[in-house]
């Protein structure tokens, strides 16, 4: 316990150094020797602390080149959400539904701001609406071809909220989206009707363009409600097939065999 507490304090001091010196992502960190001197700790302690901070995305260790301030992305959060969701599912919990409710609450709550930003506005707002319209048209083509691509779905949601000018919000919403779609277990069946998916996104855009907050909120609820019903319509028994993760997920490193109860 004492060692863990000491390591935690060293991590906090390194984080404070990054903040106090206003170091941007990609900036070179002090060398190990400089950190040893400034923090009055051993080389092993510095290395352990830096490895822990790298796992959080706060620093990036480039072997042979040094240590740099990390990109500070939401990747660690996405991994945590993905793992927590699938682990909960294999314990028999409604973890995917819980994550879906979180996404729905956030996105529905943003509709008033989106309508104020986009609804009937010329200039940049009009350009963003045109980009969203192009994505909806792409969804229509994909739907009639048999399936709306996940990348198109994600691009629509990302473009929709990007206009709010809040980079942190966009990153958090992307993390929610990634976590939900990377956990592709049997619980995600049956698959969506691609035409319904296209029409739901078209309705969200139409409501935003019309400046109708209530209609926009209802369109978002309908979209998430459809997903919720599909999730609830699947069997409640533990799945018998392996979960299908993206290759980029840490949870794909080893196969998971569900525990039968």
XYZ file of C-alpha atoms in Angstrom:
261
model
C 0.000 0.000 0.000
C 2.819 2.367 0.909
C 4.529 1.801 -2.457
C 1.265 2.378 -4.344
C 0.682 5.622 -2.471
C 4.191 6.830 -3.220
C 3.809 6.001 -6.906
C 0.497 7.851 -7.006
C 2.090 10.948 -5.487
C 4.859 10.887 -8.099
C 2.255 10.637 -10.861
C 0.411 13.633 -9.428
C 3.607 15.672 -9.303
C 4.358 14.866 -12.960
C 0.810 15.822 -13.950
C 1.122 19.055 -12.001
C 4.396 19.773 -13.811
C 2.633 19.418 -17.188
C -0.135 21.770 -16.051
C 2.075 24.381 -14.397
C 4.433 24.554 -17.375
C 1.472 24.671 -19.791
C 2.897 21.850 -21.899
C 0.707 21.073 -24.955
C 0.167 17.578 -26.392
C 3.329 16.441 -28.168
C 5.662 18.598 -26.080
C 8.878 16.927 -24.933
C 8.911 16.021 -21.262
C 12.003 16.496 -19.045
C 14.379 13.540 -19.264
C 14.346 10.763 -16.679
C 17.440 12.261 -15.061
C 15.818 15.709 -14.895
C 12.657 14.259 -13.377
C 14.722 12.321 -10.824
C 16.404 15.546 -9.772
C 13.296 17.712 -9.762
C 11.153 15.177 -7.924
C 13.965 13.775 -5.746
C 13.047 10.170 -6.539
C 14.784 7.127 -8.030
C 14.960 6.248 -11.714
C 12.763 3.188 -11.183
C 10.118 5.357 -9.495
C 10.136 7.798 -12.427
C 9.812 4.947 -14.938
C 6.948 3.301 -13.032
C 5.089 6.596 -12.782
C 5.585 7.368 -16.475
C 4.366 3.897 -17.497
C 1.214 4.397 -15.419
C 0.643 7.833 -16.963
C 1.159 6.391 -20.433
C -1.637 3.882 -19.764
C -3.893 6.868 -19.020
C -2.860 8.638 -22.233
C -1.290 11.511 -20.289
C 2.235 10.880 -21.586
C 3.662 8.973 -24.532
C 6.927 7.074 -24.172
C 8.828 6.843 -27.461
C 11.639 4.405 -26.876
C 14.921 5.795 -28.080
C 13.517 9.326 -28.357
C 12.154 10.287 -24.959
C 8.829 10.982 -23.277
C 6.240 13.435 -24.593
C 2.964 14.865 -23.391
C 0.220 12.554 -24.617
C -2.622 13.394 -26.967
C -5.007 13.303 -23.982
C -7.656 11.569 -26.052
C -10.696 9.684 -24.821
C -9.192 6.330 -25.897
C -8.663 5.117 -22.287
C -12.251 6.077 -21.462
C -13.502 4.183 -24.507
C -11.562 1.083 -23.487
C -12.950 1.301 -19.941
C -16.515 1.701 -21.195
C -16.120 -1.143 -23.690
C -14.680 -3.525 -21.143
C -17.148 -2.561 -18.422
C -20.076 -2.989 -20.808
C -19.111 -6.449 -22.026
C -18.076 -7.619 -18.547
C -21.428 -6.502 -17.172
C -23.255 -8.232 -20.016
C -21.480 -11.512 -19.288
C -22.531 -11.170 -15.642
C -26.125 -10.961 -16.811
C -26.465 -7.186 -16.384
C -28.225 -4.840 -18.811
C -24.990 -2.948 -19.432
C -25.615 -2.188 -23.113
C -29.012 -0.719 -22.258
C -27.413 1.391 -19.536
C -24.846 2.770 -21.960
C -27.595 3.418 -24.500
C -29.579 5.388 -21.894
C -26.506 7.487 -21.153
C -26.075 8.349 -24.829
C -29.778 9.129 -25.190
C -29.828 11.439 -22.163
C -26.829 13.432 -23.400
C -27.927 13.707 -27.036
C -31.541 14.563 -26.226
C -30.392 17.238 -23.795
C -28.356 18.912 -26.551
C -31.210 19.363 -29.008
C -32.236 22.824 -27.797
C -28.691 24.118 -28.307
C -28.436 22.431 -31.696
C -31.682 23.946 -32.920
C -30.525 27.376 -31.765
C -27.229 26.848 -33.577
C -28.532 25.335 -36.816
C -32.210 26.035 -37.260
C -32.670 28.301 -40.238
C -29.278 29.947 -39.743
C -27.300 31.081 -42.809
C -23.533 30.995 -43.216
C -21.553 28.364 -41.308
C -24.749 26.850 -39.913
C -26.057 26.388 -43.445
C -22.806 24.723 -44.523
C -22.986 22.276 -41.637
C -26.610 21.482 -42.464
C -25.590 20.825 -46.075
C -22.899 18.393 -44.862
C -25.474 16.602 -42.697
C -27.879 16.457 -45.628
C -25.170 14.788 -47.697
C -24.674 12.174 -44.977
C -28.407 11.476 -44.824
C -28.428 11.049 -48.606
C -25.535 8.623 -48.273
C -27.513 6.726 -45.629
C -30.453 6.485 -48.020
C -28.255 4.979 -50.728
C -26.691 2.527 -48.280
C -30.098 1.579 -46.862
C -31.441 0.705 -50.293
C -28.262 -1.291 -50.909
C -28.983 -3.371 -47.803
C -27.196 -1.829 -44.806
C -26.279 1.579 -43.384
C -22.558 1.534 -42.655
C -21.526 2.141 -39.050
C -19.008 4.714 -40.290
C -21.782 6.751 -41.906
C -23.890 6.603 -38.742
C -20.943 7.793 -36.676
C -20.089 10.554 -39.144
C -23.659 11.888 -38.892
C -23.632 12.066 -35.091
C -20.117 13.551 -35.027
C -20.996 16.220 -37.603
C -24.275 17.010 -35.854
C -22.654 17.972 -32.546
C -19.405 19.380 -33.949
C -21.261 22.611 -34.712
C -21.582 23.337 -30.994
C -17.872 24.154 -30.921
C -17.200 22.061 -27.802
C -14.251 19.761 -28.528
C -14.515 17.962 -25.178
C -18.212 17.255 -25.727
C -17.497 15.862 -29.184
C -14.777 13.585 -27.798
C -17.037 12.290 -25.013
C -19.874 11.572 -27.455
C -17.412 9.783 -29.755
C -16.258 7.698 -26.777
C -19.865 6.735 -25.984
C -20.457 5.808 -29.630
C -17.250 3.791 -29.878
C -17.886 1.900 -26.659
C -21.416 0.949 -27.707
C -20.557 -0.162 -31.233
C -17.329 -1.951 -30.373
C -19.146 -4.279 -27.999
C -20.804 -6.355 -30.726
C -22.137 -9.351 -28.821
C -25.213 -11.448 -29.520
C -27.187 -8.914 -27.485
C -26.959 -6.531 -30.456
C -29.217 -8.766 -32.571
C -31.569 -8.581 -34.400
C -29.991 -6.012 -36.684
C -31.619 -2.721 -37.525
C -33.826 -2.188 -40.545
C -31.554 0.040 -42.675
C -34.487 1.997 -44.122
C -35.761 2.774 -40.610
C -32.265 3.851 -39.591
C -32.019 6.222 -42.558
C -35.486 7.693 -41.982
C -34.818 8.267 -38.276
C -31.660 10.235 -39.003
C -33.456 12.155 -41.749
C -36.161 13.103 -39.231
C -33.605 14.330 -36.704
C -32.047 16.556 -39.359
C -35.423 17.785 -40.618
C -36.482 18.775 -37.094
C -33.221 20.623 -36.462
C -33.453 22.395 -39.812
C -37.058 23.410 -39.019
C -35.991 24.867 -35.670
C -38.442 22.614 -33.793
C -36.864 21.633 -30.454
C -39.679 19.343 -29.321
C -39.766 17.525 -32.652
C -35.977 17.139 -32.603
C -36.000 15.723 -29.068
C -38.770 13.296 -30.016
C -36.851 12.192 -33.117
C -33.791 11.390 -30.997
C -35.932 9.471 -28.496
C -37.532 7.493 -31.330
C -34.099 6.621 -32.708
C -32.792 5.376 -29.368
C -36.123 3.793 -28.522
C -35.890 1.623 -31.637
C -32.417 0.448 -30.606
C -33.666 -0.202 -27.062
C -36.537 -2.366 -28.274
C -34.214 -4.433 -30.439
C -31.901 -5.004 -27.497
C -34.783 -5.972 -25.226
C -36.175 -8.384 -27.807
C -33.093 -10.594 -27.604
C -32.941 -13.620 -25.280
C -31.901 -12.844 -21.707
C -29.787 -16.014 -21.359
C -25.989 -15.642 -21.445
C -24.717 -15.827 -25.039
C -23.017 -18.969 -26.258
C -20.854 -17.321 -28.935
C -17.736 -15.301 -28.435
C -18.202 -11.507 -28.301
C -17.062 -9.724 -31.482
C -14.757 -6.839 -30.659
C -12.925 -4.559 -33.029
C -9.293 -5.553 -33.386
C -8.278 -2.234 -31.826
C -9.913 -3.073 -28.510
C -7.836 -4.327 -25.597
C -10.675 -6.690 -24.848
C -9.949 -8.578 -28.064
C -6.556 -9.762 -26.818
C -8.000 -12.990 -25.428
C -11.184 -14.889 -26.058
C -13.829 -14.753 -23.360
C -15.829 -17.803 -22.466
C -19.090 -16.808 -20.790
C -19.891 -18.395 -17.460
C -23.058 -20.452 -17.563
C -25.212 -20.036 -14.478
